[in-house]
Amino acid sequence: MPLDPSFVGRTYPPDATYEVGREKIREFAAAIGDASPLYTDPEAARAAGYPDVIAPPTFLTVINLDAINAIAEDPELGLDYSRMVHGDQSFRYTRPVHAGDQLRITTTVEDIMARAGNDFLTVRGEVVDADGQLVCTTRAQLVVRGEGA
């Protein structure tokens, strides 16, 4: 069943605040194999001009994935999760994420299109801090394989 194109422009407000912790940053950096002291050593981060350890650029996947799943699991959309693969992901920062940030993400369905029997869903996320200031804009493209694919 094709995705419902009337979802383009639909916005999903944040449902929680995510508090960025030093340990979560350290765990994420270890998982991706990045040993930068900016991710683990508060003194090194402060010496580089940051208020605390910063997160690797792809760290926001942690909150972005939950937001994407909320859209993917919306029964009105008609997405068969078992046929979905992640096609593309990007992050555009206004500043680095650091330990102590209180972040919220609002997601919007930017585009739905069909090509070669597959549906493509593009989702934008606006991540803001506790002051409502934009920290990052994320984009993800999800591909829902057609029946014959």
PDB file of C-alpha atoms in Angstrom, residues 6 57 59-60 74 89 91 108 113 129 140:
ATOM      1  CA  SER A   6      -1.419  14.034   2.453  1.00  0.00           C
ATOM      2  CA  PRO A  57      28.181  14.915  15.072  1.00  0.00           C
ATOM      3  CA  PHE A  59      25.028  11.697  18.408  1.00  0.00           C
ATOM      4  CA  LEU A  60      21.611  13.234  17.753  1.00  0.00           C
ATOM      5  CA  ASP A  74       1.605   6.304  12.766  1.00  0.00           C
ATOM      6  CA  GLN A  89      20.724  10.978   7.054  1.00  0.00           C
ATOM      7  CA  PHE A  91      22.789  16.878  10.396  1.00  0.00           C
ATOM      8  CA  THR A 108       7.960  17.267   9.957  1.00  0.00           C
ATOM      9  CA  MET A 113       7.359  10.233  -3.392  1.00  0.00           C
ATOM     10  CA  ASP A 129      17.692  23.679  23.427  1.00  0.00           C
ATOM     11  CA  ALA A 140      16.357  11.442   7.100  1.00  0.00           C
TER      12      ALA A 140
END
